[in-house]
PDB file of C-alpha atoms in Angstrom:
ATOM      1  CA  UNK O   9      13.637  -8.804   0.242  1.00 62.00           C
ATOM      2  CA  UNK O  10      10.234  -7.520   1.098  1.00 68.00           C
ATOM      3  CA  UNK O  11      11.294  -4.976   3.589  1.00 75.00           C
ATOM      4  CA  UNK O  12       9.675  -1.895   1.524  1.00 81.00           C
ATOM      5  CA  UNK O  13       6.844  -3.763  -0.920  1.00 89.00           C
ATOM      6  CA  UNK O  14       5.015  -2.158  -3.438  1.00 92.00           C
ATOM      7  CA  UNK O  15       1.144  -3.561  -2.211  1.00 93.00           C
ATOM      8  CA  UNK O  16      -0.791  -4.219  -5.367  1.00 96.00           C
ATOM      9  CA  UNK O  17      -4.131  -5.173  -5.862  1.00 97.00           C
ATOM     10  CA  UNK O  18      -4.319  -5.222  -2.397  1.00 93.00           C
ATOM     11  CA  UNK O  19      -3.540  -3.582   0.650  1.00 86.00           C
ATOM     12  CA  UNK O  20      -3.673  -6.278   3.718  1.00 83.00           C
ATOM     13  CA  UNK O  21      -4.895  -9.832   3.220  1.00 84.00           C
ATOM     14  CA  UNK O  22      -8.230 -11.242   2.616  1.00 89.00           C
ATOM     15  CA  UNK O  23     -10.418 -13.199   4.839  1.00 86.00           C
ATOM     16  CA  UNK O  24      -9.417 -17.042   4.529  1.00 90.00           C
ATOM     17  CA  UNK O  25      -6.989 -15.668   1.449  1.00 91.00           C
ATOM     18  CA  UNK O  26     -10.146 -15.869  -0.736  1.00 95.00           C
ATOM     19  CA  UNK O  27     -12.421 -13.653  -2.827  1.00 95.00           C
ATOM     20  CA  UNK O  28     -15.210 -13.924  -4.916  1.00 96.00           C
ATOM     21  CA  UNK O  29     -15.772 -12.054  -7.949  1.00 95.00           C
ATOM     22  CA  UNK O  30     -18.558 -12.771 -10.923  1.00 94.00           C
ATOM     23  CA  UNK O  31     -18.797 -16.216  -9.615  1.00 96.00           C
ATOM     24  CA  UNK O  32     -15.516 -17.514  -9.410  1.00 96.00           C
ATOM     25  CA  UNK O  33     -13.469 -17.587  -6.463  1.00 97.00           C
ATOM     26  CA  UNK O  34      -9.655 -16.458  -5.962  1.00 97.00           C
ATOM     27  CA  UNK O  35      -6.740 -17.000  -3.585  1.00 96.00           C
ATOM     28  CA  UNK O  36      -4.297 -13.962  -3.059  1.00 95.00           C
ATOM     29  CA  UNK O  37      -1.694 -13.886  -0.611  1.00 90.00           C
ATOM     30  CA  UNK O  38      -1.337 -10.481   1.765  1.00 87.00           C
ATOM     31  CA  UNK O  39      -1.043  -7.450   0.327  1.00 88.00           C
ATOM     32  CA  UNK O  40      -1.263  -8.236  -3.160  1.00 92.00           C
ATOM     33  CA  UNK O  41       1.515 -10.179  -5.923  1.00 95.00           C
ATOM     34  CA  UNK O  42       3.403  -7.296  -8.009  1.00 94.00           C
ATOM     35  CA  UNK O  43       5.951  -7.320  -4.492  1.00 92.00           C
ATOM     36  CA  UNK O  44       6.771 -10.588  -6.303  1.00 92.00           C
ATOM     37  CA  UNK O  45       6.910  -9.521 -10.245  1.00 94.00           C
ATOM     38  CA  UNK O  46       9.775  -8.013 -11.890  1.00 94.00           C
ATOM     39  CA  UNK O  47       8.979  -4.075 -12.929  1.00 96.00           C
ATOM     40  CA  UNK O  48      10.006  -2.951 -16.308  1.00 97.00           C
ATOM     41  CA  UNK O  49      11.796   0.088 -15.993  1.00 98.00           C
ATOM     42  CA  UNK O  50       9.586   2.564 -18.347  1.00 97.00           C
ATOM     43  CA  UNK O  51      11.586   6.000 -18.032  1.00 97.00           C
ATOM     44  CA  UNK O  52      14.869   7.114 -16.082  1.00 98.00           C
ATOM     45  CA  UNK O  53      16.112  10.669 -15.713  1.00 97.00           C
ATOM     46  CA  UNK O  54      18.459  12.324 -12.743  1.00 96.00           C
ATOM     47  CA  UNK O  55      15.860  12.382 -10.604  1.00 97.00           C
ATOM     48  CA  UNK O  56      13.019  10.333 -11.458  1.00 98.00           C
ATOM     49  CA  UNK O  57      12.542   6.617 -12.197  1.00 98.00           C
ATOM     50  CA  UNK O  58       9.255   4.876 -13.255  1.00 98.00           C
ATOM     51  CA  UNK O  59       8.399   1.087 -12.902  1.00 97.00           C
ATOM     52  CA  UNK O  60       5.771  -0.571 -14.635  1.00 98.00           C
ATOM     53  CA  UNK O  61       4.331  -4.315 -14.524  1.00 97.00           C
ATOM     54  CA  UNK O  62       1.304  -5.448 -16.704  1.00 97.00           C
ATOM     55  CA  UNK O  63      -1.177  -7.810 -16.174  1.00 97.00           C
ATOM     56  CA  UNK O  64      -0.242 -11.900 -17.848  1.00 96.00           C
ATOM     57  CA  UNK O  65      -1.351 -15.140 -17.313  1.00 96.00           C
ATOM     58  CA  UNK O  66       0.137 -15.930 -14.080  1.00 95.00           C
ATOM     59  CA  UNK O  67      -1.470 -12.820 -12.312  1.00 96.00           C
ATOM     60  CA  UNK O  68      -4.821 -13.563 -13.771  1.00 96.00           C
ATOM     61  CA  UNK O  69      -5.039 -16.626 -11.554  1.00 96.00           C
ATOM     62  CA  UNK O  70      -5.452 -14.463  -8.966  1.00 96.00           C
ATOM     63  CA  UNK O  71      -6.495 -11.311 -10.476  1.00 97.00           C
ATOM     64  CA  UNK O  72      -9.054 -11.389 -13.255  1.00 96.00           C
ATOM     65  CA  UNK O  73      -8.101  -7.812 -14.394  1.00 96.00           C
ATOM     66  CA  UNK O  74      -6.063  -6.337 -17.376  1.00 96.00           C
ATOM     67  CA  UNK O  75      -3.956  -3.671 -15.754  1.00 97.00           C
ATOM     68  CA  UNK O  76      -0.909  -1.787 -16.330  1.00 97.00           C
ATOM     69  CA  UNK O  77       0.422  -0.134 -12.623  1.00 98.00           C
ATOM     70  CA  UNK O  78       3.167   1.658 -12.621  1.00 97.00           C
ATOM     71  CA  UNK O  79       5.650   3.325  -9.392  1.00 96.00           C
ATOM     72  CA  UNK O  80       7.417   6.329  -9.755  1.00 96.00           C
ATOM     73  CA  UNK O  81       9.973   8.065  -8.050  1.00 95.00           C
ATOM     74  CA  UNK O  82      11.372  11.593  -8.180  1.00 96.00           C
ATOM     75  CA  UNK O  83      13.912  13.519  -5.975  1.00 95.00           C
ATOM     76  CA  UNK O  84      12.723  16.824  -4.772  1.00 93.00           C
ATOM     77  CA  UNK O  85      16.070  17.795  -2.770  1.00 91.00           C
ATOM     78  CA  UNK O  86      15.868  16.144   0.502  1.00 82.00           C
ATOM     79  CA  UNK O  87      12.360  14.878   0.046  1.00 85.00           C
ATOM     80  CA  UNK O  88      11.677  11.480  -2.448  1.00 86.00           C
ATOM     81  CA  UNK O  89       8.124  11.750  -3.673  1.00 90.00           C
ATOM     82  CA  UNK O  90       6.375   8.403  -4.675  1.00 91.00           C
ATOM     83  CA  UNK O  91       3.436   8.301  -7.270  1.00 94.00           C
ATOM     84  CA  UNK O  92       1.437   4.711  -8.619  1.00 95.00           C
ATOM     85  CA  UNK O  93      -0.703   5.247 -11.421  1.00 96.00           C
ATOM     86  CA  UNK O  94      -2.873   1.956 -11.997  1.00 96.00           C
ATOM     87  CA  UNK O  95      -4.564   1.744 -15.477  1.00 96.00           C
ATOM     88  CA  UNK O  96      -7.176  -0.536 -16.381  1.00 97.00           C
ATOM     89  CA  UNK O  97      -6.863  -2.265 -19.861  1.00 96.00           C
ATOM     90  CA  UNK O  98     -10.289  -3.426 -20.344  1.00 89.00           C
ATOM     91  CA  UNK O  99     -12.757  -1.439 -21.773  1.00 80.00           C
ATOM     92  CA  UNK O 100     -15.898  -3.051 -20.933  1.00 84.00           C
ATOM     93  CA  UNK O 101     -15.624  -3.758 -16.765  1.00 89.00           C
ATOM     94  CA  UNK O 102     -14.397  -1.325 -13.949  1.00 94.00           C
ATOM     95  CA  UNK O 103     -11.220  -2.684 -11.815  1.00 96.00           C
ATOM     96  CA  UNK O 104     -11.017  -2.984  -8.554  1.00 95.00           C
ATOM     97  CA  UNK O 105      -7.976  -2.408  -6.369  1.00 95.00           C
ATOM     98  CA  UNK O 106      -5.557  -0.582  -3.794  1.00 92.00           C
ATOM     99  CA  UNK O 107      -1.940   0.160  -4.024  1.00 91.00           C
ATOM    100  CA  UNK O 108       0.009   1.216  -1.036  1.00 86.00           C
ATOM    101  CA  UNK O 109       3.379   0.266   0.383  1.00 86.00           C
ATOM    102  CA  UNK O 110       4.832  -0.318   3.260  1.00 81.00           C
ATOM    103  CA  UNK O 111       7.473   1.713   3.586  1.00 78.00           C
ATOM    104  CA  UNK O 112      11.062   0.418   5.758  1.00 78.00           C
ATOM    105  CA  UNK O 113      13.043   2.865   7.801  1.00 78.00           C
ATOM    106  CA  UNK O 114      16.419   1.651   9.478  1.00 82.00           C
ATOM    107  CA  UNK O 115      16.297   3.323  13.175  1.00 86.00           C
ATOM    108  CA  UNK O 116      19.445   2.313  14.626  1.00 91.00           C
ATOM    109  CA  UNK O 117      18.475   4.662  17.600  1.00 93.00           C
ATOM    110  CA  UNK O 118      15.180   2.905  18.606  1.00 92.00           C
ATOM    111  CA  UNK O 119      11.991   3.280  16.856  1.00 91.00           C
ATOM    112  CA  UNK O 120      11.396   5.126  19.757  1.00 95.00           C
ATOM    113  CA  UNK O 121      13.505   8.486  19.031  1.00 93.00           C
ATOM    114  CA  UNK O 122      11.557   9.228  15.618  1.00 91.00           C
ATOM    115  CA  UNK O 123       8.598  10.900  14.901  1.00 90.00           C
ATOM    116  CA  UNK O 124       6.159  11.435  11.953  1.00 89.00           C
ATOM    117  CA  UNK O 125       5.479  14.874  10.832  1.00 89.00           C
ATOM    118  CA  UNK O 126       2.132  15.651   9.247  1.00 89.00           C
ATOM    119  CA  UNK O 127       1.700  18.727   6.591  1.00 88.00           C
ATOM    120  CA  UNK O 128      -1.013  19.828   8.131  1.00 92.00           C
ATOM    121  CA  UNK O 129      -3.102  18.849  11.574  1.00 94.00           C
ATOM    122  CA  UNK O 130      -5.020  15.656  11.546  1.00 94.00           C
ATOM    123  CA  UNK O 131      -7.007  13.139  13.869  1.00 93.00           C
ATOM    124  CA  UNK O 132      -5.358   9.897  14.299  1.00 95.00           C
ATOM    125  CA  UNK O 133      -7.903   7.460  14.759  1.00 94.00           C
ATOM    126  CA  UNK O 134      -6.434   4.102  13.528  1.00 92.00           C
ATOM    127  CA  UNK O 135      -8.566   1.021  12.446  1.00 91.00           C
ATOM    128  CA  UNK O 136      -7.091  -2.403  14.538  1.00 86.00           C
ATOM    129  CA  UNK O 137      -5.787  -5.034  13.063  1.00 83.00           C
ATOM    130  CA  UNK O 138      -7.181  -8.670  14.070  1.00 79.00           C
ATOM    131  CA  UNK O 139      -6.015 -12.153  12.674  1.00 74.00           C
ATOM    132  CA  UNK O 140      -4.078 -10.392  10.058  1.00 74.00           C
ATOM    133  CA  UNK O 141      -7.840  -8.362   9.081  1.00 78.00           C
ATOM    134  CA  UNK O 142      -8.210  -4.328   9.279  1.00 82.00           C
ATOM    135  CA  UNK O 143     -11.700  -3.681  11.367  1.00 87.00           C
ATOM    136  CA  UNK O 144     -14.431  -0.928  10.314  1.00 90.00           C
ATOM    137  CA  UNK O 145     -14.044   0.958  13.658  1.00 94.00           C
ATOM    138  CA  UNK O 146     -11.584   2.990  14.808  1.00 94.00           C
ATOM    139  CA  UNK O 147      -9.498   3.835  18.016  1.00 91.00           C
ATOM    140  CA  UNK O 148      -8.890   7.782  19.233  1.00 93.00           C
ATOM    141  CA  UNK O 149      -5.211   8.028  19.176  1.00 92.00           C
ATOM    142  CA  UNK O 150      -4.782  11.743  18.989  1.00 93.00           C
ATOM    143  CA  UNK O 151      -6.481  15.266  17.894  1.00 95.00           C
ATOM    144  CA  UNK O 152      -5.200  17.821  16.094  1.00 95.00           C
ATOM    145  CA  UNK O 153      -2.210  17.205  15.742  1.00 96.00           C
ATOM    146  CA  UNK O 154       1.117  17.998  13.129  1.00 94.00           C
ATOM    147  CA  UNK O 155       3.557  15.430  14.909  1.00 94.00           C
ATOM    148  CA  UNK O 156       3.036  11.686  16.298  1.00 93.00           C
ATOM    149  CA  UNK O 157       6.174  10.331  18.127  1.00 95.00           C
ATOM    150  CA  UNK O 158       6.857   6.918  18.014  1.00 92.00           C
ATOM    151  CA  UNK O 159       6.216   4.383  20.102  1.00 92.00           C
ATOM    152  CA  UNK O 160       7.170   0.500  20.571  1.00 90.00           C
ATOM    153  CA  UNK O 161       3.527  -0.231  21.562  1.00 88.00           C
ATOM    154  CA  UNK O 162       2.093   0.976  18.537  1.00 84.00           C
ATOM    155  CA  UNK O 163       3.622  -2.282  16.785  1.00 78.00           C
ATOM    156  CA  UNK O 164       3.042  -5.125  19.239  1.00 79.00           C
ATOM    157  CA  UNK O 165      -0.300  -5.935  17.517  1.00 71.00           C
ATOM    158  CA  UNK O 166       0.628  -5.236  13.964  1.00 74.00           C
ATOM    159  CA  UNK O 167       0.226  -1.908  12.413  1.00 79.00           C
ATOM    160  CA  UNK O 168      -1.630   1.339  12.462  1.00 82.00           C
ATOM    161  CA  UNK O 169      -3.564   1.731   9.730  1.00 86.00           C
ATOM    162  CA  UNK O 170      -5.410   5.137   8.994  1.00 87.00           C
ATOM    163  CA  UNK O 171      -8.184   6.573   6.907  1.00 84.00           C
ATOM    164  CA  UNK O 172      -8.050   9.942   4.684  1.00 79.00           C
ATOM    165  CA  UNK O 173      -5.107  11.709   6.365  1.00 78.00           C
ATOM    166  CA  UNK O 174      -4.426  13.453   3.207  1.00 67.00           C
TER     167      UNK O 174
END
């Protein structure tokens, strides 16, 4: 369990687990609750699946929003191509969120003898992670470049986590 979440409303964790929004306040844990909600299945084919959960009373402890997100997944050959579409049910406010996942890889090599291929040439400049919160600035890793092989010391603190890469 957990080794691949689905991060929904948020991506990382909040300072002191709290938020404020129109006056009240909120607790959410890290990265969101739908990691922790059972997904309707909404449409299955050979090579695509789509999840959905909607918004009910026990999220809106947390979450003030109406919302349907949904996860899908489709087979392209060798390549599995995931999609979230979040949809906000209320009419009269905007919604704020961020989806993401993290996404698990067994490397029974070594995290070390993988690497991560871009589509295209991009700057790596990663934001650090302290006590758990992503910081506004960011750290030159690398320019230019297609391919970033993997290293143990990129996970001692916590994670990268990068900006527009496209």
């Amino acid at each position: 369990g957990k080794h691949a979440p689905v991060l929904f409303p948020i991506c990382g964790r909040l300072k002191d687990g709290k938020y404020t929004y129109q006056g009240n306040v909120y607790e959410m844990t890290g990265h969101g609750f739908v990691m922790d909600l059972d997904f309707d299945v909404k449409s299955v084919t050979e090579n695509t699946a789509i999840f959905s959960v909607t918004s009910n009373e026990e999220t809106k402890k947390c979450y003030p929003f109406d919302f349907e997100f949904n996860v899908g997944f489709e087979l392209k050959g060798k390549t599995l191509e995931v999609n979230y579409k979040t949809i906000n049910l209320s009419e009269s406010e905007p919604m704020y969120f961020s989806c993401g996942s993290h996404e698990g890889f067994a490397c029974p090599e070594g995290v070390e003898e993988y690497t991560v291929v871009f589509d295209k040439e991009v700057n790596l400049n990663p934001h650090p992670v302290c006590g758990g919160i992503v910081e506004e600035y960011t750290v030159p890793l690398a320019k230019n470049v297609k391919e970033l092989p993997l290293k143990d010391d990129f996970f001692e603190i916590d994670a990268l986590v990068f900006d527009n890469l496209g």
